[in-house]
Short mmCIF file of C-alpha atoms and ligand atoms in Angstrom, two decimals:
data_model
loop_
_atom_site.label_atom_id
_atom_site.label_comp_id
_atom_site.label_asym_id
_atom_site.label_seq_id
_atom_site.Cartn_x
_atom_site.Cartn_y
_atom_site.Cartn_z
CA MET A 165 -100.52 24.30 -26.05
CA SER A 166 -101.33 28.13 -28.54
CA ALA A 167 -97.88 30.03 -29.23
CA THR A 168 -99.40 33.00 -27.32
CA ALA A 169 -100.36 30.98 -23.74
CA ASP A 170 -97.89 33.24 -22.35
CA VAL A 171 -99.87 34.00 -19.33
CA CYS A 172 -98.94 32.71 -15.63
CA VAL A 173 -101.11 32.33 -12.97
CA VAL A 174 -99.75 32.79 -10.21
CA ILE A 175 -102.44 30.92 -7.25
CA PRO A 176 -102.33 31.82 -3.86
CA ALA A 177 -103.62 28.76 -2.02
CA ALA A 178 -101.25 28.21 1.29
CA GLY A 179 -103.26 30.10 3.87
CA LEU A 180 -104.73 28.13 6.92
CA GLY A 181 -107.93 29.65 6.88
CA GLU A 182 -108.33 30.26 10.32
CA ARG A 183 -112.00 32.57 9.97
CA LEU A 184 -113.15 29.25 8.87
CA GLY A 185 -112.92 27.39 11.67
CA LEU A 186 -112.01 23.99 9.90
CA ALA A 187 -109.35 21.03 9.83
CA GLN A 188 -107.49 21.57 6.72
CA PRO A 189 -106.64 24.86 5.04
CA LYS A 190 -108.99 27.30 3.19
CA ALA A 191 -108.08 25.60 -0.34
CA PHE A 192 -108.71 22.44 0.44
CA VAL A 193 -112.17 22.49 2.23
CA GLY A 194 -114.65 21.70 -0.24
CA ILE A 195 -118.22 22.83 -1.57
CA ASN A 196 -120.17 20.05 -3.38
CA ASN A 197 -117.40 17.50 -3.29
CA TRP A 198 -115.30 20.56 -5.06
CA SER A 199 -112.45 21.99 -3.00
CA LEU A 200 -112.20 25.67 -3.29
CA LEU A 201 -108.31 25.23 -5.38
CA SER A 202 -110.21 22.69 -7.65
CA LEU A 203 -112.78 24.77 -8.19
CA THR A 204 -110.41 27.93 -8.57
CA ILE A 205 -107.84 26.06 -11.21
CA LYS A 206 -111.21 24.68 -13.42
CA ARG A 207 -112.01 28.38 -13.73
CA VAL A 208 -108.42 30.02 -14.57
CA LEU A 209 -108.09 26.71 -17.36
CA GLU A 210 -110.79 28.49 -19.25
CA ILE A 211 -108.74 31.20 -20.09
CA GLN A 212 -107.29 30.85 -23.23
CA ARG A 213 -104.26 33.27 -22.58
CA VAL A 214 -102.74 31.24 -19.97
CA GLY A 215 -100.01 28.37 -20.16
CA HIS A 216 -99.01 28.25 -16.63
CA LEU A 217 -99.89 27.46 -13.55
CA ILE A 218 -97.74 28.12 -10.08
CA ILE A 219 -99.83 27.17 -6.75
CA ALA A 220 -98.64 28.02 -3.67
CA VAL A 221 -99.82 26.01 -0.75
CA PRO A 222 -98.93 24.76 2.88
CA ALA A 223 -95.40 22.54 2.91
CA ASP A 224 -97.27 19.63 3.60
CA PHE A 225 -99.87 19.24 1.59
CA LYS A 226 -97.71 19.30 -1.91
CA ASN A 227 -98.75 15.95 -2.58
CA GLU A 228 -102.74 16.17 -1.81
CA ALA A 229 -102.57 19.70 -3.97
CA LEU A 230 -101.43 17.67 -7.03
CA ASP A 231 -104.38 15.39 -6.41
CA HIS A 232 -106.96 18.59 -6.87
CA ILE A 233 -104.87 19.44 -9.40
CA ASP A 234 -105.22 16.24 -11.41
CA ARG A 235 -109.12 16.33 -10.85
CA ALA A 236 -109.24 20.20 -12.31
CA MET A 237 -107.41 19.46 -15.18
CA ARG A 238 -108.78 15.93 -16.08
CA GLU A 239 -112.41 17.48 -15.69
CA SER A 240 -111.31 20.95 -17.99
CA ASN A 241 -109.72 18.46 -20.76
CA LYS A 242 -106.80 21.03 -20.51
CA LYS A 243 -103.17 20.20 -19.65
CA ILE A 244 -100.69 23.09 -18.61
CA PRO A 245 -97.70 23.05 -17.11
CA VAL A 246 -98.19 23.63 -13.22
CA ASP A 247 -95.17 24.33 -10.47
CA VAL A 248 -96.87 23.62 -6.62
CA VAL A 249 -94.56 25.42 -3.76
CA ALA A 250 -94.58 25.45 -0.23
CA GLY A 251 -96.24 29.05 0.81
CA GLY A 252 -95.26 31.31 3.64
CA ILE A 253 -96.20 32.39 6.44
CA THR A 254 -97.71 35.66 5.19
CA ARG A 255 -99.29 35.65 1.50
CA THR A 256 -96.62 38.45 0.44
CA GLU A 257 -94.38 35.28 1.24
CA SER A 258 -96.51 32.58 -0.82
CA VAL A 259 -95.74 35.03 -3.73
CA LYS A 260 -92.83 35.60 -3.37
CA ASN A 261 -91.70 31.82 -3.24
CA SER A 262 -94.34 31.52 -6.24
CA LEU A 263 -92.20 33.77 -8.14
CA LEU A 264 -88.56 31.81 -8.36
CA ALA A 265 -91.15 29.64 -10.42
CA LEU A 266 -91.85 31.78 -13.20
CA ASP A 267 -91.40 30.51 -16.49
CA GLN A 268 -89.10 31.84 -19.62
CA LEU A 269 -92.21 32.13 -21.46
CA ASP A 270 -94.57 34.02 -18.98
CA SER A 271 -95.37 37.62 -20.27
CA TYR A 272 -97.51 38.67 -17.40
CA VAL A 273 -98.57 36.93 -14.45
CA LEU A 274 -101.81 37.48 -12.80
CA VAL A 275 -102.20 36.48 -9.14
CA HIS A 276 -105.67 34.97 -7.89
CA ASP A 277 -106.35 33.62 -4.83
CA ALA A 278 -107.79 30.10 -4.32
CA ALA A 279 -110.72 31.50 -1.88
CA ARG A 280 -112.05 33.27 -5.09
CA PRO A 281 -113.21 30.35 -7.05
CA PHE A 282 -116.09 31.98 -8.76
CA VAL A 283 -114.35 34.67 -10.51
CA PRO A 284 -116.28 35.46 -14.04
CA ALA A 285 -113.91 34.31 -16.35
CA GLU A 286 -114.42 37.53 -18.13
CA VAL A 287 -112.78 39.51 -15.14
CA PHE A 288 -109.56 37.55 -16.50
CA ASN A 289 -109.79 38.72 -20.15
CA SER A 290 -110.15 42.21 -18.94
CA VAL A 291 -107.22 42.13 -17.21
CA ILE A 292 -105.70 40.90 -19.84
CA ASN A 293 -106.58 43.21 -22.65
CA LYS A 294 -105.33 46.43 -20.23
CA LEU A 295 -102.22 44.99 -19.58
CA ASP A 296 -102.32 44.14 -23.77
CA GLN A 297 -102.19 48.01 -24.02
CA GLY A 298 -99.79 48.63 -22.67
CA PHE A 299 -100.72 48.97 -18.10
CA LYS A 300 -98.57 47.24 -16.23
CA VAL A 301 -100.38 46.48 -13.27
CA VAL A 302 -104.08 46.10 -13.50
CA VAL A 303 -106.95 45.25 -10.79
CA PRO A 304 -110.26 44.17 -10.38
CA VAL A 305 -112.23 46.73 -8.67
CA ILE A 306 -116.21 46.67 -7.26
CA PRO A 307 -117.86 49.78 -5.97
CA VAL A 308 -119.08 49.50 -2.09
CA SER A 309 -121.88 49.77 -1.08
CA ASP A 310 -121.46 49.59 2.96
CA THR A 311 -121.16 53.18 3.89
CA ILE A 312 -116.87 53.25 5.19
CA LYS A 313 -116.04 55.27 8.70
CA THR A 314 -113.11 55.05 10.77
CA VAL A 315 -112.73 53.75 14.30
CA ASN A 316 -110.30 54.30 17.15
CA GLU A 317 -109.44 51.36 19.21
CA LYS A 318 -111.79 52.76 21.72
CA ASP A 319 -114.55 51.25 19.37
CA GLU A 320 -115.04 55.27 18.65
CA VAL A 321 -115.69 56.76 15.01
CA ILE A 322 -113.13 59.13 14.19
CA ASN A 323 -114.59 59.98 10.33
CA THR A 324 -116.54 59.05 7.35
CA LEU A 325 -114.92 58.12 4.20
CA ASP A 326 -116.24 59.37 0.97
CA ARG A 327 -117.89 56.88 -0.78
CA SER A 328 -117.82 57.56 -3.94
CA GLN A 329 -114.31 57.52 -4.36
CA LEU A 330 -114.17 54.13 -2.37
CA LYS A 331 -113.78 50.88 -4.51
CA ALA A 332 -113.49 46.62 -3.11
CA VAL A 333 -110.25 45.18 -5.01
CA GLN A 334 -110.26 41.75 -6.04
CA THR A 335 -107.84 39.45 -8.25
CA PRO A 336 -107.03 38.17 -10.33
CA GLN A 337 -104.46 41.46 -10.48
CA GLY A 338 -102.11 41.49 -13.03
CA PHE A 339 -98.75 42.31 -14.11
CA ALA A 340 -96.48 42.69 -16.71
CA ARG A 341 -94.16 40.12 -15.37
CA ASP A 342 -90.49 42.22 -14.87
CA VAL A 343 -92.72 44.85 -12.71
CA LEU A 344 -94.23 42.40 -10.26
CA SER A 345 -90.46 40.08 -10.19
CA GLU A 346 -88.72 43.81 -9.60
CA ILE A 347 -91.34 44.93 -6.31
CA TYR A 348 -91.22 41.57 -5.06
CA ALA A 349 -87.75 40.89 -5.05
CA THR A 350 -87.22 43.84 -2.63
CA SER A 351 -85.06 43.10 -0.02
CA ASN A 352 -87.51 43.99 3.10
CA LEU A 353 -90.59 43.24 1.63
CA LYS A 354 -93.11 44.67 3.99
CA PRO A 355 -96.34 42.44 3.91
CA THR A 356 -99.67 43.90 2.05
CA THR A 357 -102.90 42.02 1.53
CA ASP A 358 -102.74 42.23 -2.45
CA ASP A 359 -99.89 42.64 -4.77
CA ALA A 360 -100.74 46.03 -5.94
CA GLY A 361 -100.01 47.43 -2.90
CA LEU A 362 -96.85 46.68 -3.32
CA ALA A 363 -96.75 48.07 -6.65
CA GLU A 364 -98.29 51.23 -5.12
CA ILE A 365 -95.99 51.02 -2.10
CA ALA A 366 -92.80 51.07 -5.33
CA GLY A 367 -94.80 54.68 -6.87
CA ILE A 368 -95.88 52.21 -9.61
CA ASN A 369 -99.50 52.80 -11.61
CA VAL A 370 -101.87 50.67 -11.00
CA SER A 371 -104.87 50.92 -13.33
CA THR A 372 -108.22 49.35 -12.82
CA ILE A 373 -111.23 47.15 -14.83
CA ASN A 374 -114.93 46.14 -13.65
CA GLY A 375 -114.69 42.92 -10.74
CA SER A 376 -117.38 41.30 -10.29
CA VAL A 377 -120.09 40.38 -7.92
CA GLU A 378 -119.04 36.56 -8.01
CA SER A 379 -115.38 36.92 -7.35
CA PHE A 380 -116.53 37.18 -3.67
CA LYS A 381 -113.70 35.87 -1.34
CA ILE A 382 -114.63 32.86 1.07
CA THR A 383 -113.27 33.64 4.58
CA THR A 384 -116.28 32.51 7.04
CA PRO A 385 -118.81 30.10 7.45
CA PHE A 386 -121.28 32.00 6.54
CA ASP A 387 -119.21 32.65 2.70
CA LEU A 388 -118.93 28.83 2.07
CA GLU A 389 -122.41 28.90 3.32
CA MET A 390 -123.30 31.66 0.51
CA ALA A 391 -120.29 29.94 -2.01
CA THR A 392 -122.61 26.32 -2.09
CA SER A 393 -125.98 28.07 -2.52
CA PHE A 394 -124.38 30.04 -5.05
CA MET A 395 -122.67 26.95 -6.98
CA ASN A 396 -125.37 25.09 -6.48
CA ARG A 397 -128.02 28.01 -8.44
CA LYS A 398 -125.33 28.16 -11.18
CA GLN A 399 -125.92 24.13 -11.73
CA ASN A 400 -129.53 24.31 -11.98
CA GLY A 401 -128.65 27.26 -14.75
CA LYS A 402 -130.34 29.76 -12.37
O1 C5P B 110 -106.58 35.35 4.08
P1 C5P B 110 -107.00 35.54 2.99
O2 C5P B 110 -108.21 35.27 2.41
O3 C5P B 110 -106.62 36.99 2.77
O4 C5P B 110 -105.78 34.87 1.79
C1 C5P B 110 -106.49 35.28 0.34
C2 C5P B 110 -105.67 34.55 -0.51
O5 C5P B 110 -104.40 33.84 0.14
C3 C5P B 110 -106.09 33.20 0.02
O6 C5P B 110 -106.48 32.33 -1.44
C4 C5P B 110 -105.07 32.20 0.92
O7 C5P B 110 -104.98 30.42 1.15
C5 C5P B 110 -103.66 32.48 0.53
N1 C5P B 110 -102.65 33.26 1.40
C6 C5P B 110 -101.43 31.98 1.28
N2 C5P B 110 -100.28 32.84 2.12
C7 C5P B 110 -100.75 32.58 3.23
C8 C5P B 110 -101.87 33.54 3.77
C9 C5P B 110 -103.00 33.29 2.53
O8 C5P B 110 -101.00 31.79 -0.06
N3 C5P B 110 -99.63 32.96 4.36
#
Protein backbone atom coordinates (compact mmCIF):
# COMPACT_ATOMS: atom_id res chain seq x y z
CA MET A 1 0.00 0.00 0.00
CA SER A 2 1.31 3.51 -0.82
CA ALA A 3 2.33 5.82 2.02
CA THR A 4 -0.43 8.23 1.02
CA ALA A 5 -3.27 5.71 1.32
CA ASP A 6 -4.65 7.79 4.19
CA VAL A 7 -8.34 7.82 3.27
CA CYS A 8 -10.80 5.59 5.09
CA VAL A 9 -14.14 4.86 3.45
CA VAL A 10 -17.05 3.99 5.76
CA ILE A 11 -19.85 2.14 3.97
CA PRO A 12 -23.16 2.07 5.87
CA ALA A 13 -24.78 -1.12 4.53
CA ALA A 14 -26.95 -2.11 7.49
CA GLY A 15 -30.31 -0.84 6.21
CA LEU A 16 -33.08 -3.39 5.77
CA GLY A 17 -34.31 -1.71 2.59
CA GLU A 18 -37.98 -2.23 3.41
CA ARG A 19 -39.04 -0.01 0.49
CA LEU A 20 -37.46 -2.56 -1.88
CA GLY A 21 -39.74 -5.25 -0.47
CA LEU A 22 -37.19 -8.09 -0.86
CA ALA A 23 -36.21 -10.81 1.61
CA GLN A 24 -32.59 -9.74 2.18
CA PRO A 25 -31.14 -6.40 3.39
CA LYS A 26 -30.70 -3.89 0.56
CA ALA A 27 -26.89 -4.03 0.34
CA PHE A 28 -27.08 -7.81 -0.26
CA VAL A 29 -29.58 -7.55 -3.11
CA GLY A 30 -28.00 -8.52 -6.44
CA ILE A 31 -27.82 -6.89 -9.86
CA ASN A 32 -26.51 -9.24 -12.56
CA ASN A 33 -25.10 -11.55 -9.89
CA TRP A 34 -23.24 -8.79 -8.00
CA SER A 35 -24.58 -7.47 -4.69
CA LEU A 36 -24.92 -3.69 -4.26
CA LEU A 37 -22.29 -4.06 -1.51
CA SER A 38 -19.70 -5.75 -3.72
CA LEU A 39 -20.34 -3.32 -6.61
CA THR A 40 -19.81 -0.41 -4.21
CA ILE A 41 -16.60 -1.94 -2.80
CA LYS A 42 -15.25 -2.52 -6.33
CA ARG A 43 -15.81 1.17 -7.13
CA VAL A 44 -14.17 2.31 -3.88
CA LEU A 45 -11.11 0.12 -4.54
CA GLU A 46 -10.48 2.11 -7.75
CA ILE A 47 -9.57 5.14 -5.61
CA GLN A 48 -5.83 5.11 -5.00
CA ARG A 49 -5.85 7.13 -1.78
CA VAL A 50 -8.21 4.67 -0.06
CA GLY A 51 -6.26 2.49 2.39
CA HIS A 52 -8.95 1.32 4.84
CA LEU A 53 -12.59 0.26 4.62
CA ILE A 54 -15.13 0.06 7.43
CA ILE A 55 -18.43 -1.59 6.55
CA ALA A 56 -21.53 -1.61 8.77
CA VAL A 57 -23.92 -4.51 8.10
CA PRO A 58 -26.83 -6.10 9.99
CA ALA A 59 -25.30 -8.06 12.91
CA ASP A 60 -26.31 -11.47 11.50
CA PHE A 61 -24.83 -10.68 8.06
CA LYS A 62 -21.23 -10.17 9.16
CA ASN A 63 -20.04 -13.54 7.78
CA GLU A 64 -21.92 -13.15 4.53
CA ALA A 65 -20.42 -9.66 4.14
CA LEU A 66 -16.91 -11.17 4.27
CA ASP A 67 -17.70 -13.27 1.16
CA HIS A 68 -18.89 -10.17 -0.74
CA ILE A 69 -15.78 -8.23 0.32
CA ASP A 70 -13.47 -11.10 -0.73
CA ARG A 71 -15.10 -11.37 -4.12
CA ALA A 72 -14.84 -7.62 -4.77
CA MET A 73 -11.16 -7.59 -3.74
CA ARG A 74 -10.30 -10.60 -5.91
CA GLU A 75 -12.03 -9.02 -8.91
CA SER A 76 -10.27 -5.66 -8.28
CA ASN A 77 -6.93 -7.29 -7.62
CA LYS A 78 -6.49 -4.99 -4.63
CA LYS A 79 -6.51 -5.91 -0.95
CA ILE A 80 -6.72 -3.33 1.84
CA PRO A 81 -7.60 -3.67 5.55
CA VAL A 82 -11.34 -4.00 6.15
CA ASP A 83 -13.35 -3.87 9.38
CA VAL A 84 -16.88 -5.24 9.35
CA VAL A 85 -19.02 -3.89 12.20
CA ALA A 86 -22.62 -4.40 13.29
CA GLY A 87 -24.85 -1.54 12.20
CA GLY A 88 -27.54 0.11 14.33
CA ILE A 89 -31.25 0.81 14.04
CA THR A 90 -30.63 4.12 12.23
CA ARG A 91 -28.02 5.06 9.62
CA THR A 92 -26.57 7.50 12.14
CA GLU A 93 -26.03 4.64 14.63
CA SER A 94 -24.44 2.50 11.91
CA VAL A 95 -21.92 5.25 11.11
CA LYS A 96 -21.29 5.87 14.81
CA ASN A 97 -20.48 2.16 15.34
CA SER A 98 -18.19 2.25 12.28
CA LEU A 99 -16.12 5.12 13.60
CA LEU A 100 -14.97 2.97 16.55
CA ALA A 101 -12.85 1.04 14.00
CA LEU A 102 -10.93 4.11 12.71
CA ASP A 103 -7.17 3.69 12.48
CA GLN A 104 -4.38 6.17 13.33
CA LEU A 105 -3.44 6.33 9.63
CA ASP A 106 -6.87 7.59 8.50
CA SER A 107 -6.55 11.35 7.82
CA TYR A 108 -9.86 11.69 6.01
CA VAL A 109 -13.06 9.69 6.32
CA LEU A 110 -15.47 9.43 3.37
CA VAL A 111 -18.90 8.02 4.22
CA HIS A 112 -20.54 6.41 1.20
CA ASP A 113 -23.91 4.59 1.00
CA ALA A 114 -23.81 0.98 -0.21
CA ALA A 115 -27.05 1.90 -1.99
CA ARG A 116 -25.14 4.14 -4.50
CA PRO A 117 -22.97 1.58 -6.34
CA PHE A 118 -22.48 3.57 -9.57
CA VAL A 119 -20.89 6.71 -8.12
CA PRO A 120 -18.15 7.77 -10.56
CA ALA A 121 -14.56 7.57 -9.25
CA GLU A 122 -14.14 11.29 -10.13
CA VAL A 123 -16.66 12.23 -7.43
CA PHE A 124 -14.52 10.48 -4.79
CA ASN A 125 -11.42 12.22 -6.13
CA SER A 126 -13.12 15.65 -6.16
CA VAL A 127 -14.11 15.21 -2.50
CA ILE A 128 -10.52 14.22 -1.59
CA ASN A 129 -9.06 17.17 -3.58
CA LYS A 130 -11.26 19.61 -1.71
CA LEU A 131 -10.29 18.10 1.66
CA ASP A 132 -6.63 18.47 0.55
CA GLN A 133 -7.34 22.19 0.12
CA GLY A 134 -8.20 22.41 3.82
CA PHE A 135 -12.01 22.19 3.72
CA LYS A 136 -13.22 20.12 6.69
CA VAL A 137 -16.55 18.79 5.40
CA VAL A 138 -17.29 18.25 1.69
CA VAL A 139 -20.48 16.88 0.09
CA PRO A 140 -21.42 16.17 -3.55
CA VAL A 141 -24.57 17.94 -4.76
CA ILE A 142 -26.62 18.07 -7.95
CA PRO A 143 -29.29 20.59 -9.02
CA VAL A 144 -32.91 19.55 -8.47
CA SER A 145 -34.98 19.34 -11.64
CA ASP A 146 -38.46 19.16 -10.07
CA THR A 147 -40.21 22.09 -8.46
CA ILE A 148 -40.26 21.48 -4.68
CA LYS A 149 -43.24 22.45 -2.52
CA THR A 150 -43.91 21.95 1.17
CA VAL A 151 -47.21 20.15 1.84
CA ASN A 152 -49.07 19.88 5.17
CA GLU A 153 -50.66 16.81 6.77
CA LYS A 154 -53.97 17.62 4.97
CA ASP A 155 -52.14 17.26 1.62
CA GLU A 156 -52.42 21.01 1.01
CA VAL A 157 -49.55 22.99 -0.48
CA ILE A 158 -48.04 25.49 1.96
CA ASN A 159 -45.47 27.11 -0.33
CA THR A 160 -43.03 26.68 -3.21
CA LEU A 161 -39.29 26.77 -2.50
CA ASP A 162 -36.84 28.75 -4.65
CA ARG A 163 -35.39 25.99 -6.84
CA SER A 164 -32.29 27.99 -7.74
CA GLN A 165 -31.12 27.59 -4.13
CA LEU A 166 -31.93 23.88 -3.77
CA LYS A 167 -29.54 20.98 -4.30
CA ALA A 168 -29.92 17.22 -3.88
CA VAL A 169 -27.16 15.88 -1.65
CA GLN A 170 -25.34 12.60 -2.33
CA THR A 171 -22.46 10.58 -0.93
CA PRO A 172 -19.46 10.14 -0.52
CA GLN A 173 -19.45 12.83 2.16
CA GLY A 174 -15.88 13.65 3.16
CA PHE A 175 -14.56 14.77 6.54
CA ALA A 176 -11.30 15.61 8.19
CA ARG A 177 -11.10 12.62 10.53
CA ASP A 178 -11.16 14.57 13.83
CA VAL A 179 -14.15 16.65 12.74
CA LEU A 180 -16.22 13.53 11.99
CA SER A 181 -15.17 11.79 15.22
CA GLU A 182 -16.09 14.88 17.21
CA ILE A 183 -19.57 15.40 15.72
CA TYR A 184 -20.41 11.72 16.28
CA ALA A 185 -19.08 11.78 19.87
CA THR A 186 -22.03 13.89 21.11
CA SER A 187 -23.96 11.85 23.65
CA ASN A 188 -27.48 12.86 22.56
CA LEU A 189 -26.89 12.19 18.87
CA LYS A 190 -29.95 13.12 16.78
CA PRO A 191 -30.49 10.73 13.82
CA THR A 192 -30.02 12.62 10.52
CA THR A 193 -30.41 11.32 6.96
CA ASP A 194 -26.83 12.31 6.09
CA ASP A 195 -23.59 12.89 7.98
CA ALA A 196 -23.11 16.52 6.97
CA GLY A 197 -26.43 17.22 8.74
CA LEU A 198 -24.64 16.59 12.05
CA ALA A 199 -21.85 19.00 11.07
CA GLU A 200 -24.49 21.66 10.32
CA ILE A 201 -26.07 21.12 13.75
CA ALA A 202 -22.60 21.56 15.29
CA GLY A 203 -22.16 24.86 13.37
CA ILE A 204 -19.36 23.55 11.11
CA ASN A 205 -19.15 24.87 7.52
CA VAL A 206 -20.07 22.31 4.86
CA SER A 207 -18.60 22.78 1.34
CA THR A 208 -19.89 21.27 -1.89
CA ILE A 209 -18.50 19.76 -5.08
CA ASN A 210 -20.40 18.62 -8.20
CA GLY A 211 -22.02 15.21 -7.71
CA SER A 212 -23.31 13.01 -10.53
CA VAL A 213 -26.64 11.66 -11.74
CA GLU A 214 -24.88 8.26 -11.85
CA SER A 215 -24.67 8.30 -8.04
CA PHE A 216 -28.41 7.72 -7.78
CA LYS A 217 -29.56 5.89 -4.65
CA ILE A 218 -31.34 2.55 -5.01
CA THR A 219 -34.42 2.70 -2.80
CA THR A 220 -37.46 1.33 -4.68
CA PRO A 221 -38.06 -1.64 -7.04
CA PHE A 222 -38.09 0.90 -9.91
CA ASP A 223 -34.60 2.12 -8.90
CA LEU A 224 -33.39 -1.49 -8.99
CA GLU A 225 -34.77 -1.91 -12.53
CA MET A 226 -33.06 1.33 -13.57
CA ALA A 227 -29.82 0.15 -11.96
CA THR A 228 -29.94 -3.13 -13.91
CA SER A 229 -30.46 -1.34 -17.25
CA PHE A 230 -27.75 1.17 -16.37
CA MET A 231 -25.26 -1.60 -15.55
CA ASN A 232 -26.10 -3.51 -18.75
CA ARG A 233 -25.66 -0.35 -20.84
CA LYS A 234 -22.25 0.36 -19.23
CA GLN A 235 -21.15 -3.25 -19.79
CA ASN A 236 -22.02 -2.89 -23.45
CA GLY A 237 -19.77 0.18 -23.57
CA LYS A 238 -22.62 2.67 -24.14
O1 LIG B 1 -32.37 3.87 3.88
P1 LIG B 1 -31.43 4.62 3.02
O2 LIG B 1 -31.46 4.20 1.59
O3 LIG B 1 -31.47 6.10 3.20
O4 LIG B 1 -29.98 4.19 3.55
C1 LIG B 1 -28.80 4.77 3.03
C2 LIG B 1 -27.63 3.85 3.39
O5 LIG B 1 -27.53 3.74 4.80
C3 LIG B 1 -27.80 2.42 2.83
O6 LIG B 1 -26.57 2.00 2.25
C4 LIG B 1 -28.19 1.62 4.05
O7 LIG B 1 -27.75 0.26 4.00
C5 LIG B 1 -27.49 2.37 5.18
N1 LIG B 1 -28.15 2.19 6.50
C6 LIG B 1 -27.42 1.66 7.56
N2 LIG B 1 -28.03 1.44 8.78
C7 LIG B 1 -29.34 1.72 8.95
C8 LIG B 1 -30.09 2.28 7.88
C9 LIG B 1 -29.47 2.51 6.65
O8 LIG B 1 -26.22 1.36 7.41
N3 LIG B 1 -29.89 1.46 10.13
